[in-house]
Amino acid sequence: MATTRRPFVGGNWKMNTDLASAVELADDIVAACSHLADRCDIALYPPFPYLQVVGRTLGHHGFLLGAQDVYYQSNGAYTGEVSTDMLLDLNVKVVLVGHSERRHVLGENDELINAKLRAALEAGLQVVLCIGETLEQREAGDTNRVNVSQLMAGLRNVAPEQMGQVAIAYEPVWAIGTGQVASPQDAAAVHRIIRQSIADLYDDGTAEALRIQYGGSVNATNAAELFSEAQIDGGLIGGASLDSAKFKAIVEAAVGAN
Ligand code: PEP
């Protein structure tokens, strides 16, 4: 890492835990990682029903309470959806948009993702825009085109002054939850393309300040090598974030690499 960008590690719990185990996991992560929170942004993304109780556990320990998704309308007849105001009520600071499971399992398209991202920014939330290619796209030599296209579509009509609220998570779909991690060099190459695209769309300062996380089977063993790449500013962690010891090792790797 070794840049002026502050490392950023997120734990995406997806549709895992129950009420008791969510509280226990949050407690364990606070105990394991709070001494690292002054050197790394650490976000936890529990399932929606547990946001409030996990938020209470995080208390004033310097962690960011995160939501796995958000809807772009402020209120009304949108059964099952959750608005930015509802998240703000619960002290949520950061939201994921465009996670590959939302794109590929729940069928979200770039237009919806962009609407969610802009609504979250307008509400003052931080946003992590997730992008990434499928295995077929990678094998067809389409990796850069797909990532740049998702990036541009996701950031459509985002003003330069809003970019301070945005981070990107590069998450190759074939690496998520599969145990197949991208090589640090391959991940860094895509991060470089993302940063260059931001420089082209905005300016060099915005690109240099932008934090780009890698996500996809990051674990306690491979994190240090990934984060040693200057382009990789931390990780978005799924499976390994459900284990406080593994998550702590990943946060330590992010802090150590900086
Ligand atoms: C994710 O959920 O964003 C993710 C990267 O999952 P995993 O770490 O399990 O591959």
Tab-separated table of C-alpha atoms and ligand atoms in Angstrom:
chain	number	residue	atom	x	y	z
A	1	MET	CA	0.000	0.000	0.000
A	2	ALA	CA	2.490	2.654	1.230
A	3	THR	CA	0.499	5.681	0.076
A	4	THR	CA	-1.097	8.628	1.845
A	5	ARG	CA	-4.477	6.975	1.390
A	6	ARG	CA	-5.860	5.651	4.660
A	7	PRO	CA	-6.428	1.877	4.473
A	8	PHE	CA	-10.039	0.769	4.347
A	9	VAL	CA	-11.259	-2.726	5.241
A	10	GLY	CA	-14.919	-3.758	5.211
A	11	GLY	CA	-16.581	-6.882	6.548
A	12	ASN	CA	-19.605	-7.834	4.443
A	13	TRP	CA	-21.585	-10.337	6.494
A	14	LYS	CA	-24.086	-10.857	3.642
A	15	MET	CA	-27.184	-12.867	4.739
A	16	ASN	CA	-25.345	-14.546	7.607
A	17	THR	CA	-25.584	-14.523	11.437
A	18	ASP	CA	-28.658	-14.376	13.622
A	19	LEU	CA	-29.384	-11.777	16.283
A	20	ALA	CA	-27.261	-13.405	18.995
A	21	SER	CA	-24.337	-14.313	16.742
A	22	ALA	CA	-24.330	-10.866	15.101
A	23	VAL	CA	-23.906	-9.233	18.514
A	24	GLU	CA	-21.255	-11.766	19.488
A	25	LEU	CA	-19.335	-11.270	16.233
A	26	ALA	CA	-19.476	-7.482	16.551
A	27	ASP	CA	-18.263	-7.753	20.160
A	28	ASP	CA	-15.412	-10.022	19.125
A	29	ILE	CA	-14.368	-7.761	16.239
A	30	VAL	CA	-14.442	-4.694	18.483
A	31	ALA	CA	-12.269	-6.505	21.030
A	32	ALA	CA	-9.864	-7.736	18.348
A	33	CYS	CA	-9.595	-4.651	16.155
A	34	SER	CA	-10.399	-1.479	18.093
A	35	HIS	CA	-6.689	-0.764	18.677
A	36	LEU	CA	-6.296	-0.664	14.864
A	37	ALA	CA	-9.193	1.690	14.178
A	38	ASP	CA	-7.069	4.830	14.410
A	39	ARG	CA	-4.894	3.578	11.511
A	40	CYS	CA	-7.530	2.020	9.271
A	41	ASP	CA	-11.165	2.661	8.383
A	42	ILE	CA	-12.986	-0.504	9.448
A	43	ALA	CA	-16.576	-0.928	8.298
A	44	LEU	CA	-18.963	-3.716	9.261
A	45	TYR	CA	-21.968	-4.469	7.049
A	46	PRO	CA	-24.407	-6.661	9.024
A	47	PRO	CA	-27.800	-7.712	7.631
A	48	PHE	CA	-30.405	-4.902	7.789
A	49	PRO	CA	-32.341	-6.302	10.800
A	50	TYR	CA	-29.186	-6.265	12.941
A	51	LEU	CA	-27.895	-2.806	12.017
A	52	GLN	CA	-29.238	-1.180	15.143
A	53	VAL	CA	-27.904	-3.704	17.597
A	54	VAL	CA	-24.521	-3.982	15.873
A	55	GLY	CA	-24.355	-0.184	15.757
A	56	ARG	CA	-24.834	-0.108	19.528
A	57	THR	CA	-22.034	-2.600	19.973
A	58	LEU	CA	-19.687	-0.608	17.775
A	59	GLY	CA	-20.469	2.421	19.955
A	60	HIS	CA	-17.620	4.878	20.052
A	61	HIS	CA	-14.879	2.447	19.084
A	62	GLY	CA	-14.115	4.188	15.788
A	63	PHE	CA	-15.731	1.623	13.476
A	64	LEU	CA	-18.042	2.517	10.607
A	65	LEU	CA	-21.510	0.983	10.590
A	66	GLY	CA	-22.279	-0.069	7.023
A	67	ALA	CA	-25.328	-1.205	5.046
A	68	GLN	CA	-25.158	-3.815	2.309
A	69	ASP	CA	-27.570	-1.927	0.076
A	70	VAL	CA	-29.937	1.055	-0.027
A	71	TYR	CA	-32.881	2.205	-2.156
A	72	TYR	CA	-32.864	5.479	-4.077
A	73	GLN	CA	-36.383	6.712	-3.270
A	74	SER	CA	-36.784	8.603	-0.016
A	75	ASN	CA	-40.083	6.986	1.071
A	76	GLY	CA	-43.308	5.532	-0.258
A	77	ALA	CA	-44.737	2.337	-1.696
A	78	TYR	CA	-41.519	0.355	-2.195
A	79	THR	CA	-42.183	-2.835	-0.297
A	80	GLY	CA	-39.083	-4.336	1.241
A	81	GLU	CA	-36.774	-1.432	0.459
A	82	VAL	CA	-34.739	0.708	2.859
A	83	SER	CA	-34.120	4.445	2.403
A	84	THR	CA	-31.095	6.597	3.114
A	85	ASP	CA	-32.977	8.370	5.948
A	86	MET	CA	-33.696	5.046	7.627
A	87	LEU	CA	-30.004	4.190	7.466
A	88	LEU	CA	-29.001	7.607	8.790
A	89	ASP	CA	-31.454	7.117	11.685
A	90	LEU	CA	-29.435	4.050	12.669
A	91	ASN	CA	-26.125	5.897	12.405
A	92	VAL	CA	-25.059	4.099	9.246
A	93	LYS	CA	-22.081	5.861	7.687
A	94	VAL	CA	-21.307	3.838	4.575
A	95	VAL	CA	-23.253	1.750	2.050
A	96	LEU	CA	-22.302	-0.830	-0.553
A	97	VAL	CA	-23.847	-0.415	-3.967
A	98	GLY	CA	-23.543	-2.733	-6.941
A	99	HIS	CA	-22.233	-5.755	-5.061
A	100	SER	CA	-21.856	-8.604	-7.535
A	101	GLU	CA	-24.561	-10.601	-5.769
A	102	ARG	CA	-26.962	-7.688	-6.246
A	103	ARG	CA	-25.966	-7.470	-9.913
A	104	HIS	CA	-25.875	-11.164	-10.774
A	105	VAL	CA	-28.245	-12.857	-8.288
A	106	LEU	CA	-30.795	-10.061	-7.744
A	107	GLY	CA	-30.579	-8.641	-11.277
A	108	GLU	CA	-29.587	-5.020	-10.592
A	109	ASN	CA	-28.430	-3.007	-13.588
A	110	ASP	CA	-26.059	-0.058	-13.897
A	111	GLU	CA	-28.907	2.469	-14.018
A	112	LEU	CA	-30.374	1.319	-10.689
A	113	ILE	CA	-26.917	1.158	-9.124
A	114	ASN	CA	-26.188	4.722	-10.239
A	115	ALA	CA	-29.526	5.936	-8.801
A	116	LYS	CA	-28.713	4.286	-5.452
A	117	LEU	CA	-25.206	5.699	-5.417
A	118	ARG	CA	-26.369	9.260	-6.116
A	119	ALA	CA	-29.129	9.068	-3.502
A	120	ALA	CA	-26.642	7.851	-0.905
A	121	LEU	CA	-24.168	10.611	-1.746
A	122	GLU	CA	-26.869	13.257	-1.599
A	123	ALA	CA	-27.821	11.958	1.858
A	124	GLY	CA	-24.208	12.419	2.997
A	125	LEU	CA	-23.345	8.721	3.200
A	126	GLN	CA	-20.055	7.257	2.085
A	127	VAL	CA	-20.467	4.799	-0.768
A	128	VAL	CA	-18.446	1.798	-1.858
A	129	LEU	CA	-19.216	1.116	-5.522
A	130	CYS	CA	-18.520	-2.545	-6.287
A	131	ILE	CA	-17.478	-3.549	-9.786
A	132	GLY	CA	-15.987	-6.663	-11.318
A	133	GLU	CA	-15.916	-8.982	-14.295
A	134	THR	CA	-17.253	-12.526	-14.574
A	135	LEU	CA	-15.015	-15.453	-15.491
A	136	GLU	CA	-16.428	-15.525	-19.034
A	137	GLN	CA	-15.682	-11.836	-19.467
A	138	ARG	CA	-12.126	-12.307	-18.156
A	139	GLU	CA	-11.521	-15.252	-20.453
A	140	ALA	CA	-12.828	-13.245	-23.388
A	141	GLY	CA	-10.252	-10.512	-22.654
A	142	ASP	CA	-12.989	-8.112	-21.541
A	143	THR	CA	-11.809	-7.419	-17.982
A	144	ASN	CA	-10.802	-3.782	-18.435
A	145	ARG	CA	-13.745	-2.878	-20.666
A	146	VAL	CA	-16.286	-4.357	-18.218
A	147	ASN	CA	-14.766	-2.685	-15.172
A	148	VAL	CA	-14.431	0.721	-16.823
A	149	SER	CA	-17.971	0.466	-18.142
A	150	GLN	CA	-19.412	-0.404	-14.685
A	151	LEU	CA	-17.314	2.376	-13.160
A	152	MET	CA	-18.482	5.038	-15.620
A	153	ALA	CA	-22.120	3.966	-15.414
A	154	GLY	CA	-22.025	3.819	-11.613
A	155	LEU	CA	-20.534	7.313	-11.368
A	156	ARG	CA	-22.744	8.959	-13.980
A	157	ASN	CA	-23.652	12.513	-12.863
A	158	VAL	CA	-21.491	12.337	-9.740
A	159	ALA	CA	-19.903	15.730	-9.191
A	160	PRO	CA	-16.149	16.033	-8.549
A	161	GLU	CA	-16.779	17.412	-5.052
A	162	GLN	CA	-18.771	14.277	-4.165
A	163	MET	CA	-15.898	11.939	-5.009
A	164	GLY	CA	-14.449	12.301	-1.499
A	165	GLN	CA	-17.424	10.201	-0.326
A	166	VAL	CA	-16.738	7.416	-2.829
A	167	ALA	CA	-14.542	4.332	-2.662
A	168	ILE	CA	-14.414	1.532	-5.226
A	169	ALA	CA	-14.297	-2.180	-4.506
A	170	TYR	CA	-12.834	-4.183	-7.371
A	171	GLU	CA	-14.311	-7.632	-6.901
A	172	PRO	CA	-13.858	-10.094	-9.743
A	173	VAL	CA	-17.037	-12.165	-9.673
A	174	TRP	CA	-15.092	-15.408	-10.157
A	175	ALA	CA	-13.119	-14.708	-6.962
A	176	ILE	CA	-16.047	-13.977	-4.627
A	177	GLY	CA	-16.665	-16.777	-2.182
A	178	THR	CA	-14.802	-19.270	-4.376
A	179	GLY	CA	-11.391	-19.445	-2.688
A	180	GLN	CA	-9.888	-18.375	-6.033
A	181	VAL	CA	-8.130	-15.088	-5.324
A	182	ALA	CA	-6.822	-12.746	-8.028
A	183	SER	CA	-3.040	-12.504	-8.027
A	184	PRO	CA	-1.817	-9.271	-6.433
A	185	GLN	CA	-0.359	-8.251	-9.793
A	186	ASP	CA	-3.606	-8.906	-11.697
A	187	ALA	CA	-5.647	-7.057	-9.076
A	188	ALA	CA	-3.200	-4.128	-9.074
A	189	ALA	CA	-3.365	-3.928	-12.874
A	190	VAL	CA	-7.150	-3.486	-12.748
A	191	HIS	CA	-6.837	-0.962	-9.907
A	192	ARG	CA	-4.427	1.019	-12.083
A	193	ILE	CA	-6.981	1.081	-14.923
A	194	ILE	CA	-9.697	2.205	-12.487
A	195	ARG	CA	-7.489	4.993	-11.131
A	196	GLN	CA	-6.553	6.134	-14.630
A	197	SER	CA	-10.234	6.208	-15.611
A	198	ILE	CA	-10.977	8.415	-12.606
A	199	ALA	CA	-8.117	10.733	-13.580
A	200	ASP	CA	-9.579	10.963	-17.096
A	201	LEU	CA	-13.131	11.532	-15.831
A	202	TYR	CA	-12.196	13.937	-13.001
A	203	ASP	CA	-8.554	14.865	-12.384
A	204	ASP	CA	-5.274	13.466	-11.058
A	205	GLY	CA	-5.899	14.638	-7.481
A	206	THR	CA	-9.264	12.876	-7.325
A	207	ALA	CA	-7.726	9.700	-8.745
A	208	GLU	CA	-4.806	9.791	-6.316
A	209	ALA	CA	-7.124	10.270	-3.324
A	210	LEU	CA	-9.590	7.534	-4.347
A	211	ARG	CA	-9.446	4.393	-2.240
A	212	ILE	CA	-9.809	1.157	-4.188
A	213	GLN	CA	-10.418	-2.015	-2.206
A	214	TYR	CA	-9.858	-5.491	-3.562
A	215	GLY	CA	-12.478	-8.123	-2.759
A	216	GLY	CA	-12.681	-11.808	-3.590
A	217	SER	CA	-11.513	-14.595	-1.270
A	218	VAL	CA	-9.209	-12.370	0.770
A	219	ASN	CA	-8.104	-14.282	3.860
A	220	ALA	CA	-5.624	-14.065	6.718
A	221	THR	CA	-2.949	-15.741	4.589
A	222	ASN	CA	-3.141	-13.852	1.293
A	223	ALA	CA	-4.054	-10.366	2.582
A	224	ALA	CA	-0.520	-9.094	3.233
A	225	GLU	CA	0.693	-9.857	-0.287
A	226	LEU	CA	-2.382	-8.260	-1.865
A	227	PHE	CA	-2.135	-5.144	0.289
A	228	SER	CA	1.594	-4.792	-0.407
A	229	GLU	CA	0.589	-3.547	-3.862
A	230	ALA	CA	0.583	0.263	-3.796
A	231	GLN	CA	-2.636	0.315	-5.823
A	232	ILE	CA	-4.616	-1.771	-3.309
A	233	ASP	CA	-5.956	0.324	-0.430
A	234	GLY	CA	-7.553	-2.433	1.622
A	235	GLY	CA	-10.217	-5.052	1.104
A	236	LEU	CA	-13.893	-5.860	1.085
A	237	ILE	CA	-14.103	-9.138	2.932
A	238	GLY	CA	-16.952	-11.642	2.856
A	239	GLY	CA	-16.374	-15.090	4.347
A	240	ALA	CA	-13.326	-14.195	6.431
A	241	SER	CA	-15.179	-11.292	8.085
A	242	LEU	CA	-17.386	-13.811	9.922
A	243	ASP	CA	-14.384	-14.877	12.014
A	244	SER	CA	-12.942	-12.178	14.265
A	245	ALA	CA	-9.422	-13.673	14.347
A	246	LYS	CA	-9.243	-13.894	10.542
A	247	PHE	CA	-10.719	-10.436	10.141
A	248	LYS	CA	-8.208	-9.033	12.643
A	249	ALA	CA	-5.317	-10.579	10.687
A	250	ILE	CA	-6.633	-8.932	7.511
A	251	VAL	CA	-6.956	-5.521	9.180
A	252	GLU	CA	-3.429	-5.942	10.570
A	253	ALA	CA	-2.178	-6.704	7.069
A	254	ALA	CA	-3.818	-3.507	5.785
A	255	VAL	CA	-2.289	-1.423	8.581
A	256	GLY	CA	1.102	-3.104	8.173
A	257	ALA	CA	1.187	-2.467	4.453
A	258	ASN	CA	0.579	1.248	4.830
B	1	PEP	C1	-17.692	-10.032	-0.774
B	1	PEP	O1	-18.690	-10.398	-0.210
B	1	PEP	O2	-17.654	-8.885	-1.220
B	1	PEP	C2	-16.548	-10.940	-0.893
B	1	PEP	C3	-15.469	-10.507	-1.441
B	1	PEP	O3	-16.704	-12.227	-0.402
B	1	PEP	P1	-15.524	-13.282	-0.101
B	1	PEP	O4	-14.469	-12.559	0.688
B	1	PEP	O5	-16.188	-14.372	0.684
B	1	PEP	O6	-14.987	-13.757	-1.417
